[in-house]
mmCIF file of C-alpha atoms in Angstrom:
data_model
loop_
_atom_site.group_PDB
_atom_site.id
_atom_site.type_symbol
_atom_site.label_atom_id
_atom_site.label_comp_id
_atom_site.label_asym_id
_atom_site.label_seq_id
_atom_site.Cartn_x
_atom_site.Cartn_y
_atom_site.Cartn_z
ATOM 1 C CA MET A 6 114.387 61.907 104.738
ATOM 2 C CA GLN A 7 111.900 61.809 107.595
ATOM 3 C CA GLY A 8 108.166 62.324 107.273
ATOM 4 C CA THR A 9 107.326 66.007 106.922
ATOM 5 C CA GLY A 10 104.536 65.910 109.516
ATOM 6 C CA ASN A 11 106.848 64.507 112.184
ATOM 7 C CA LEU A 12 109.642 66.823 111.142
ATOM 8 C CA GLY A 13 107.330 69.834 111.177
ATOM 9 C CA GLU A 14 106.167 69.049 114.685
ATOM 10 C CA ARG A 15 109.704 68.599 115.954
ATOM 11 C CA TYR A 16 110.843 71.844 114.309
ATOM 12 C CA ALA A 17 107.901 73.782 115.733
ATOM 13 C CA ALA A 18 108.553 72.417 119.228
ATOM 14 C CA TYR A 19 112.248 73.241 119.019
ATOM 15 C CA LYS A 20 111.549 76.795 117.825
ATOM 16 C CA THR A 21 109.072 77.303 120.662
ATOM 17 C CA ALA A 22 111.735 76.285 123.169
ATOM 18 C CA ASN A 23 114.479 78.217 121.331
ATOM 19 C CA PRO A 24 112.773 81.225 119.693
ATOM 20 C CA ASN A 25 115.999 82.904 118.545
ATOM 21 C CA VAL A 26 117.610 79.815 117.013
ATOM 22 C CA ARG A 27 118.895 80.049 113.447
ATOM 23 C CA ILE A 28 117.504 77.512 111.026
ATOM 24 C CA ARG A 29 120.893 75.883 110.352
ATOM 25 C CA ASP A 30 121.422 75.274 114.065
ATOM 26 C CA ALA A 31 117.849 74.054 114.529
ATOM 27 C CA ALA A 32 118.297 71.552 111.698
ATOM 28 C CA ALA A 33 121.440 70.152 113.312
ATOM 29 C CA ALA A 34 119.744 69.934 116.710
ATOM 30 C CA ILE A 35 116.712 67.951 115.503
ATOM 31 C CA GLY A 36 118.583 65.688 113.069
ATOM 32 C CA SER A 37 117.376 67.307 109.876
ATOM 33 C CA SER A 38 118.873 69.475 107.135
ATOM 34 C CA GLU A 39 118.280 73.156 106.526
ATOM 35 C CA ALA A 40 116.761 72.500 103.096
ATOM 36 C CA GLU A 41 114.169 70.122 104.549
ATOM 37 C CA LEU A 42 113.076 72.754 107.058
ATOM 38 C CA VAL A 43 112.796 75.379 104.320
ATOM 39 C CA ALA A 44 110.769 72.976 102.168
ATOM 40 C CA LEU A 45 108.210 72.568 104.957
ATOM 41 C CA ASN A 46 106.963 76.067 104.087
ATOM 42 C CA VAL A 47 106.483 75.526 100.347
ATOM 43 C CA GLY A 48 103.086 76.988 99.450
ATOM 44 C CA ARG A 49 103.293 79.452 102.330
ATOM 45 C CA THR A 50 106.494 81.460 102.799
ATOM 46 C CA ALA A 51 108.619 79.392 100.386
ATOM 47 C CA THR A 52 108.434 78.821 96.632
ATOM 48 C CA ARG A 53 110.341 75.935 95.076
ATOM 49 C CA LEU A 54 112.504 77.057 92.145
ATOM 50 C CA ARG A 55 113.060 75.072 88.977
ATOM 51 C CA ALA A 56 116.255 73.997 87.274
ATOM 52 C CA PRO A 57 118.598 75.122 85.906
ATOM 53 C CA LEU A 58 119.257 77.309 88.924
ATOM 54 C CA ARG A 59 122.164 78.976 87.129
ATOM 55 C CA GLU A 60 119.580 81.041 85.236
ATOM 56 C CA ILE A 61 118.970 82.975 88.458
ATOM 57 C CA ILE A 62 122.615 84.009 88.649
ATOM 58 C CA ALA A 63 122.594 85.014 84.978
ATOM 59 C CA ALA A 64 119.584 87.249 85.692
ATOM 60 C CA ALA A 65 120.861 88.615 89.038
ATOM 61 C CA PRO A 66 122.274 91.902 87.623
ATOM 62 C CA GLY A 67 118.664 93.001 87.101
ATOM 63 C CA LEU A 68 117.887 92.717 90.809
ATOM 64 C CA GLY A 69 119.871 95.805 91.806
ATOM 65 C CA ARG A 70 121.583 96.001 95.177
ATOM 66 C CA VAL A 71 121.422 92.785 97.228
ATOM 67 C CA MET A 72 123.231 91.014 100.048
ATOM 68 C CA CYS A 73 125.013 87.748 99.245
ATOM 69 C CA LEU A 74 125.725 85.200 101.966
ATOM 70 C CA THR A 75 128.077 82.236 101.792
ATOM 71 C CA ARG A 76 129.022 80.240 104.854
ATOM 72 C CA ASN A 77 130.467 77.040 106.210
ATOM 73 C CA ASP A 78 130.001 75.576 109.677
ATOM 74 C CA ASN A 79 132.163 78.194 111.362
ATOM 75 C CA VAL A 80 132.366 81.322 109.200
ATOM 76 C CA VAL A 81 129.615 83.496 107.713
ATOM 77 C CA HIS A 82 130.527 85.917 104.887
ATOM 78 C CA GLU A 83 127.969 88.607 103.964
ATOM 79 C CA ARG A 84 128.610 91.130 101.182
ATOM 80 C CA LYS A 85 126.319 93.844 99.801
ATOM 81 C CA GLY A 86 126.468 95.137 96.259
ATOM 82 C CA ARG A 87 125.317 94.531 92.703
ATOM 83 C CA PHE A 88 125.956 91.584 90.445
ATOM 84 C CA GLU A 89 128.327 92.765 87.713
ATOM 85 C CA ASP A 90 130.468 90.956 85.147
ATOM 86 C CA VAL A 91 128.518 87.700 85.497
ATOM 87 C CA ARG A 92 129.818 84.702 83.538
ATOM 88 C CA VAL A 93 127.784 81.511 83.586
ATOM 89 C CA GLN A 94 129.707 78.693 81.939
ATOM 90 C CA PRO A 95 128.414 75.397 83.370
ATOM 91 C CA PRO A 96 129.428 73.679 85.516
ATOM 92 C CA HIS A 97 130.952 76.898 86.854
ATOM 93 C CA GLY A 98 129.985 80.508 87.285
ATOM 94 C CA LEU A 99 131.978 83.663 87.923
ATOM 95 C CA VAL A 100 130.863 87.007 89.292
ATOM 96 C CA LEU A 101 133.711 89.503 89.102
ATOM 97 C CA GLY A 102 132.191 92.796 90.208
ATOM 98 C CA PRO A 103 133.922 95.165 92.622
ATOM 99 C CA ASP A 104 131.460 94.278 95.401
ATOM 100 C CA ILE A 105 130.001 90.853 94.627
ATOM 101 C CA ASP A 106 132.886 88.494 93.811
ATOM 102 C CA LEU A 107 131.994 84.785 93.528
ATOM 103 C CA ARG A 108 133.317 81.472 92.255
ATOM 104 C CA ILE A 109 130.306 79.190 91.783
ATOM 105 C CA PHE A 110 130.163 75.401 91.407
ATOM 106 C CA PHE A 111 126.737 74.630 89.986
ATOM 107 C CA SER A 112 127.237 70.862 90.248
ATOM 108 C CA ARG A 113 126.583 71.318 93.981
ATOM 109 C CA TRP A 114 123.327 73.270 93.491
ATOM 110 C CA HIS A 115 120.530 70.692 93.800
ATOM 111 C CA SER A 116 117.546 72.683 95.066
ATOM 112 C CA GLY A 117 116.508 76.296 95.329
ATOM 113 C CA PHE A 118 113.767 78.269 97.061
ATOM 114 C CA ALA A 119 112.473 81.827 97.099
ATOM 115 C CA LEU A 120 111.488 82.856 100.620
ATOM 116 C CA ALA A 121 109.204 85.686 101.717
ATOM 117 C CA GLU A 122 109.325 85.617 105.514
ATOM 118 C CA PRO A 123 107.437 87.992 107.821
ATOM 119 C CA THR A 124 109.621 89.813 110.366
ATOM 120 C CA ASP A 125 109.222 92.726 112.762
ATOM 121 C CA ARG A 126 110.882 94.891 110.100
ATOM 122 C CA GLY A 127 108.651 93.767 107.247
ATOM 123 C CA GLU A 128 108.884 90.982 104.715
ATOM 124 C CA ARG A 129 112.357 89.462 104.280
ATOM 125 C CA LEU A 130 112.977 88.219 100.739
ATOM 126 C CA SER A 131 115.698 85.724 99.872
ATOM 127 C CA LEU A 132 116.792 83.219 97.249
ATOM 128 C CA GLN A 133 118.394 80.163 98.840
ATOM 129 C CA PHE A 134 120.280 77.294 97.212
ATOM 130 C CA PHE A 135 121.135 73.895 98.685
ATOM 131 C CA ASP A 136 123.363 70.902 98.023
ATOM 132 C CA ARG A 137 121.933 67.400 97.630
ATOM 133 C CA ASP A 138 122.512 66.777 101.355
ATOM 134 C CA GLY A 139 120.376 69.783 102.272
ATOM 135 C CA MET A 140 123.276 72.085 103.182
ATOM 136 C CA ALA A 141 122.931 75.725 102.166
ATOM 137 C CA VAL A 142 125.547 76.659 99.560
ATOM 138 C CA PHE A 143 124.548 80.253 98.733
ATOM 139 C CA LYS A 144 121.879 82.839 99.573
ATOM 140 C CA ILE A 145 120.816 86.201 98.130
ATOM 141 C CA TYR A 146 118.817 88.653 100.265
ATOM 142 C CA ALA A 147 116.877 91.690 99.090
ATOM 143 C CA THR A 148 117.939 95.096 100.474
ATOM 144 C CA ASP A 149 116.444 98.590 100.360
ATOM 145 C CA GLY A 150 118.210 98.982 97.010
ATOM 146 C CA THR A 151 116.696 95.872 95.416
ATOM 147 C CA ASP A 152 114.282 96.169 92.484
ATOM 148 C CA ARG A 153 111.299 94.372 94.032
ATOM 149 C CA ALA A 154 109.405 94.144 90.737
ATOM 150 C CA ALA A 155 112.395 92.491 89.042
ATOM 151 C CA TRP A 156 112.731 90.149 92.021
ATOM 152 C CA ALA A 157 109.066 89.098 91.838
ATOM 153 C CA ALA A 158 109.291 88.596 88.069
ATOM 154 C CA LEU A 159 112.366 86.399 88.427
ATOM 155 C CA VAL A 160 110.742 84.267 91.127
ATOM 156 C CA GLU A 161 107.659 83.806 88.954
ATOM 157 C CA LYS A 162 109.770 82.891 85.925
ATOM 158 C CA MET A 163 111.773 80.338 87.941
ATOM 159 C CA ARG A 164 108.798 78.911 89.845
ATOM 160 C CA ALA A 165 108.865 75.094 89.673
ATOM 161 C CA PRO A 166 105.704 73.417 88.308
ATOM 162 C CA ASP A 167 105.679 71.047 91.292
ATOM 163 C CA GLN A 168 105.306 72.960 94.540
ATOM 164 C CA ASP A 169 105.756 69.916 96.809
ATOM 165 C CA GLU A 170 107.100 70.298 100.332
ATOM 166 C CA THR A 171 108.724 66.870 100.165
ATOM 167 C CA LEU A 172 112.479 67.047 99.594
ATOM 168 C CA VAL A 173 114.739 64.062 98.973
ATOM 169 C CA ILE A 174 118.083 64.366 100.749
ATOM 170 C CA THR A 175 121.135 62.328 99.714
ATOM 171 C CA PRO A 176 124.057 62.473 102.141
ATOM 172 C CA TYR A 177 127.620 62.585 100.849
ATOM 173 C CA PRO A 178 130.130 59.953 101.938
ATOM 174 C CA ALA A 179 132.558 60.817 104.709
ATOM 175 C CA ASP A 180 135.690 62.769 103.785
ATOM 176 C CA GLU A 181 138.441 60.565 102.451
ATOM 177 C CA ALA A 182 141.334 60.195 104.865
ATOM 178 C CA ASP A 183 144.768 61.516 103.923
ATOM 179 C CA ARG A 184 147.464 59.049 102.951
ATOM 180 C CA PRO A 185 150.009 58.335 105.692
ATOM 181 C CA ASP A 186 152.596 61.109 106.017
ATOM 182 C CA SER A 187 155.315 58.569 105.264
ATOM 183 C CA GLU A 188 153.957 58.084 101.730
ATOM 184 C CA ILE A 189 154.338 61.750 100.760
ATOM 185 C CA VAL A 190 157.511 62.413 98.747
ATOM 186 C CA LEU A 191 158.417 65.730 100.329
ATOM 187 C CA ASP A 192 161.390 66.592 98.104
ATOM 188 C CA ALA A 193 159.180 66.301 95.010
ATOM 189 C CA LEU A 194 156.421 68.348 96.677
ATOM 190 C CA ARG A 195 158.885 71.102 97.636
ATOM 191 C CA THR A 196 160.350 71.155 94.106
ATOM 192 C CA ASP A 197 156.914 71.666 92.566
ATOM 193 C CA TRP A 198 156.021 74.245 95.236
ATOM 194 C CA ARG A 199 159.119 76.279 94.315
ATOM 195 C CA ALA A 200 158.056 76.086 90.663
ATOM 196 C CA LEU A 201 154.595 77.596 91.236
ATOM 197 C CA ARG A 202 153.823 80.578 89.023
ATOM 198 C CA ASP A 203 150.163 81.199 89.897
ATOM 199 C CA THR A 204 148.156 80.675 93.091
ATOM 200 C CA HIS A 205 145.539 78.807 91.017
ATOM 201 C CA ASP A 206 148.148 76.086 90.388
ATOM 202 C CA PHE A 207 148.278 75.216 94.085
ATOM 203 C CA PHE A 208 145.319 72.820 94.245
ATOM 204 C CA PRO A 209 146.407 70.896 91.103
ATOM 205 C CA MET A 210 149.829 70.526 92.705
ATOM 206 C CA LEU A 211 148.310 68.986 95.835
ATOM 207 C CA LYS A 212 146.224 66.662 93.700
ATOM 208 C CA LYS A 213 149.286 65.598 91.713
ATOM 209 C CA HIS A 214 151.084 64.604 94.899
ATOM 210 C CA LYS A 215 147.961 63.029 96.442
ATOM 211 C CA VAL A 216 148.409 65.061 99.588
ATOM 212 C CA GLY A 217 145.763 66.734 101.737
ATOM 213 C CA ARG A 218 145.945 70.511 102.024
ATOM 214 C CA VAL A 219 146.507 70.662 105.776
ATOM 215 C CA GLN A 220 148.761 67.631 105.499
ATOM 216 C CA ALA A 221 150.930 69.512 102.995
ATOM 217 C CA LEU A 222 150.999 72.599 105.203
ATOM 218 C CA ARG A 223 152.111 70.498 108.170
ATOM 219 C CA LEU A 224 154.852 68.695 106.289
ATOM 220 C CA VAL A 225 156.389 71.028 103.739
ATOM 221 C CA GLY A 226 158.512 73.034 106.170
ATOM 222 C CA GLU A 227 159.213 76.671 107.006
ATOM 223 C CA GLU A 228 160.533 77.525 103.555
ATOM 224 C CA PHE A 229 156.852 77.827 102.623
ATOM 225 C CA VAL A 230 154.710 77.487 105.758
ATOM 226 C CA ARG A 231 154.826 78.416 109.425
ATOM 227 C CA ARG A 232 152.266 77.350 111.993
ATOM 228 C CA LEU A 233 150.754 80.199 114.002
ATOM 229 C CA PRO A 234 148.796 80.396 117.254
ATOM 230 C CA ASN A 235 145.031 80.135 116.795
ATOM 231 C CA THR A 236 144.701 83.718 118.055
ATOM 232 C CA SER A 237 146.417 84.884 114.845
ATOM 233 C CA ALA A 238 143.102 85.163 112.998
ATOM 234 C CA ARG A 239 141.939 87.936 115.303
ATOM 235 C CA ALA A 240 145.417 89.456 115.430
ATOM 236 C CA ILE A 241 145.736 89.826 111.656
ATOM 237 C CA LEU A 242 142.278 91.394 111.335
ATOM 238 C CA GLU A 243 143.059 93.857 114.126
ATOM 239 C CA SER A 244 146.391 94.722 112.499
ATOM 240 C CA VAL A 245 145.012 95.421 109.012
ATOM 241 C CA ALA A 246 142.045 97.319 110.456
ATOM 242 C CA ALA A 247 144.346 99.611 112.440
ATOM 243 C CA ALA A 248 146.519 100.283 109.376
ATOM 244 C CA ALA A 249 143.597 100.459 106.885
ATOM 245 C CA THR A 250 145.346 97.802 104.792
ATOM 246 C CA PRO A 251 143.012 96.347 102.126
ATOM 247 C CA ILE A 252 142.713 92.583 102.199
ATOM 248 C CA MET A 253 140.854 89.742 100.512
ATOM 249 C CA ILE A 254 138.820 87.293 102.615
ATOM 250 C CA PHE A 255 137.702 84.047 100.958
ATOM 251 C CA VAL A 256 134.970 81.928 102.572
ATOM 252 C CA GLY A 257 133.549 78.888 100.845
ATOM 253 C CA SER A 258 130.704 76.412 100.936
ATOM 254 C CA PRO A 259 130.715 73.304 98.726
ATOM 255 C CA GLY A 260 128.891 75.306 96.047
ATOM 256 C CA CYS A 261 130.379 78.791 96.213
ATOM 257 C CA ILE A 262 133.436 80.791 97.232
ATOM 258 C CA GLN A 263 132.659 84.390 98.193
ATOM 259 C CA ILE A 264 135.370 87.052 98.341
ATOM 260 C CA HIS A 265 135.548 90.424 100.055
ATOM 261 C CA SER A 266 138.191 92.825 98.753
ATOM 262 C CA GLY A 267 138.948 96.005 100.653
ATOM 263 C CA PRO A 268 139.622 97.218 104.181
ATOM 264 C CA VAL A 269 137.897 96.039 107.345
ATOM 265 C CA LYS A 270 137.048 98.604 110.001
ATOM 266 C CA LYS A 271 134.572 97.783 112.761
ATOM 267 C CA LEU A 272 135.662 94.676 114.667
ATOM 268 C CA MET A 273 133.649 93.276 117.553
ATOM 269 C CA PRO A 274 133.849 90.034 119.593
ATOM 270 C CA THR A 275 130.504 88.516 120.636
ATOM 271 C CA GLY A 276 130.682 85.300 122.651
ATOM 272 C CA PRO A 277 132.487 82.651 120.580
ATOM 273 C CA TRP A 278 132.333 84.842 117.453
ATOM 274 C CA PHE A 279 134.726 87.505 116.201
ATOM 275 C CA ASN A 280 132.939 89.851 113.823
ATOM 276 C CA VAL A 281 133.569 92.404 111.105
ATOM 277 C CA LEU A 282 130.532 94.722 111.090
ATOM 278 C CA ASP A 283 131.079 97.185 108.256
ATOM 279 C CA PRO A 284 128.224 98.729 106.217
ATOM 280 C CA ASP A 285 128.766 96.563 103.119
ATOM 281 C CA PHE A 286 130.677 93.623 104.603
ATOM 282 C CA ASN A 287 130.010 91.434 107.624
ATOM 283 C CA LEU A 288 132.111 88.474 108.712
ATOM 284 C CA HIS A 289 131.278 86.170 111.616
ATOM 285 C CA LEU A 290 134.165 83.914 112.637
ATOM 286 C CA ARG A 291 133.667 81.245 115.293
ATOM 287 C CA GLU A 292 137.059 81.556 116.997
ATOM 288 C CA SER A 293 136.454 78.576 119.253
ATOM 289 C CA ALA A 294 136.347 76.303 116.169
ATOM 290 C CA ILE A 295 139.802 77.277 114.909
ATOM 291 C CA ALA A 296 142.079 74.255 115.205
ATOM 292 C CA SER A 297 145.023 75.448 113.115
ATOM 293 C CA VAL A 298 146.319 78.626 111.489
ATOM 294 C CA PHE A 299 149.082 78.720 108.881
ATOM 295 C CA HIS A 300 151.086 81.459 107.203
ATOM 296 C CA VAL A 301 151.555 80.155 103.648
ATOM 297 C CA ARG A 302 153.998 81.447 101.025
ATOM 298 C CA LYS A 303 153.546 80.753 97.320
ATOM 299 C CA PRO A 304 155.868 81.933 94.533
ATOM 300 C CA THR A 305 154.110 83.498 91.511
ATOM 301 C CA GLU A 306 155.067 85.425 88.390
ATOM 302 C CA ASP A 307 154.167 88.584 90.332
ATOM 303 C CA GLY A 308 156.392 87.725 93.279
ATOM 304 C CA GLU A 309 155.719 85.902 96.520
ATOM 305 C CA VAL A 310 152.097 85.768 97.694
ATOM 306 C CA ASN A 311 151.400 85.342 101.408
ATOM 307 C CA SER A 312 148.169 84.097 102.955
ATOM 308 C CA ILE A 313 146.727 83.244 106.346
ATOM 309 C CA GLU A 314 144.718 80.002 106.281
ATOM 310 C CA LEU A 315 142.264 78.876 108.978
ATOM 311 C CA TYR A 316 141.124 75.266 109.528
ATOM 312 C CA ASP A 317 138.803 73.474 111.920
ATOM 313 C CA ALA A 318 139.363 70.228 113.820
ATOM 314 C CA ARG A 319 138.327 68.162 110.779
ATOM 315 C CA ASN A 320 140.926 69.971 108.649
ATOM 316 C CA ARG A 321 138.159 71.734 106.765
ATOM 317 C CA GLN A 322 139.015 75.168 105.498
ATOM 318 C CA MET A 323 137.286 77.973 107.380
ATOM 319 C CA ALA A 324 138.707 81.023 105.590
ATOM 320 C CA LEU A 325 141.666 82.330 103.579
ATOM 321 C CA ILE A 326 143.019 85.862 104.005
ATOM 322 C CA PHE A 327 145.304 87.588 101.470
ATOM 323 C CA GLY A 328 146.501 91.103 100.920
ATOM 324 C CA ALA A 329 144.338 92.813 98.289
ATOM 325 C CA ARG A 330 146.015 92.583 94.885
ATOM 326 C CA LYS A 331 145.264 92.334 91.176
ATOM 327 C CA PRO A 332 146.887 89.941 88.695
ATOM 328 C CA GLY A 333 150.116 91.429 87.402
ATOM 329 C CA LYS A 334 150.629 93.477 90.570
ATOM 330 C CA PRO A 335 152.979 92.634 93.447
ATOM 331 C CA GLU A 336 151.723 92.078 96.962
ATOM 332 C CA LEU A 337 151.216 95.099 99.205
ATOM 333 C CA PRO A 338 154.206 95.771 101.508
ATOM 334 C CA ALA A 339 151.737 96.684 104.270
ATOM 335 C CA TRP A 340 150.239 93.183 104.101
ATOM 336 C CA ARG A 341 153.655 91.585 104.477
ATOM 337 C CA GLU A 342 154.372 93.851 107.424
ATOM 338 C CA ALA A 343 151.120 92.773 109.086
ATOM 339 C CA ILE A 344 152.014 89.101 108.695
ATOM 340 C CA ALA A 345 155.577 89.710 109.911
ATOM 341 C CA GLY A 346 154.103 91.116 113.117
ATOM 342 C CA LEU A 347 152.346 87.866 114.004
ATOM 343 C CA SER A 348 153.731 85.560 116.659
ATOM 344 C CA ARG A 349 156.411 83.061 115.794
ATOM 345 C CA PRO A 350 155.349 79.478 115.083
ATOM 346 C CA PHE A 351 154.883 76.949 117.822
ATOM 347 C CA ALA A 352 155.352 73.201 117.858
ATOM 348 C CA ALA A 353 152.416 71.333 116.280
#
């Protein structure tokens, strides 16, 4: 961590030169983390929150209608609604409402802040949570439908005794490299893939075979996976929007996976971003960061499940897209038709 005075000066200078910059981008530009920049305003527009931060999620149904934001480097997922069917069972949390649908990993929640920021449209209230390396893992924003009294009471209840603007940041080690392709026993991997009965068994299968996710998608063959052009992300969204086919879009940070279920309607490209701009759901996808797209097939007890998976140049998952479905129900034929309409695979 760098001295706050020096960091504050550098942040102020950068904002002056780049008045419309987002805090995540500013942090990257000046060699800081987002959490450190937020902490600079403790005692002014930011309030440090105490542990355990999971208590905020347990109390979130009382806040009324909010906007939840989960993002990674290249995709931002924003969903409005109420917290319903909240289950906090450390180290995990589940929110299974029809609008707010989350899978939470509290082990990656190391600091939290309540922000009250002045804007041209009035005060913007948010609850923001960060990993130990200062990366934002999840945010909740107040909306016109939020109970402001309940919000203020929750912030006061969760106010940390120590309102210090100093924040200790601990970087994570670099991602572990995949094993050489030659060490992967593909026949055994394919046998276990054929034996899948639930999509939740997929990650344990990869772990069993000590194979990276993108590595497995590259190697397993067209029985289960086909590589698609990078333009397929836009193409599938345009296809399902035109047909009003409901889908599920998963976007994750290290501390949360956020899911939208339903149709997408208003699509709009803006510079390097391709956007969904619906009243209750916004998605911002940095198309220029897409390095690989895969159509993935998984057998389940409910029949074959098909997904579109997006990855960046570091093989980090950007987003997963499925046809909307419930456990015990087969996949929508319209979703399969949309995938069938995508371009044929090309050589990797």
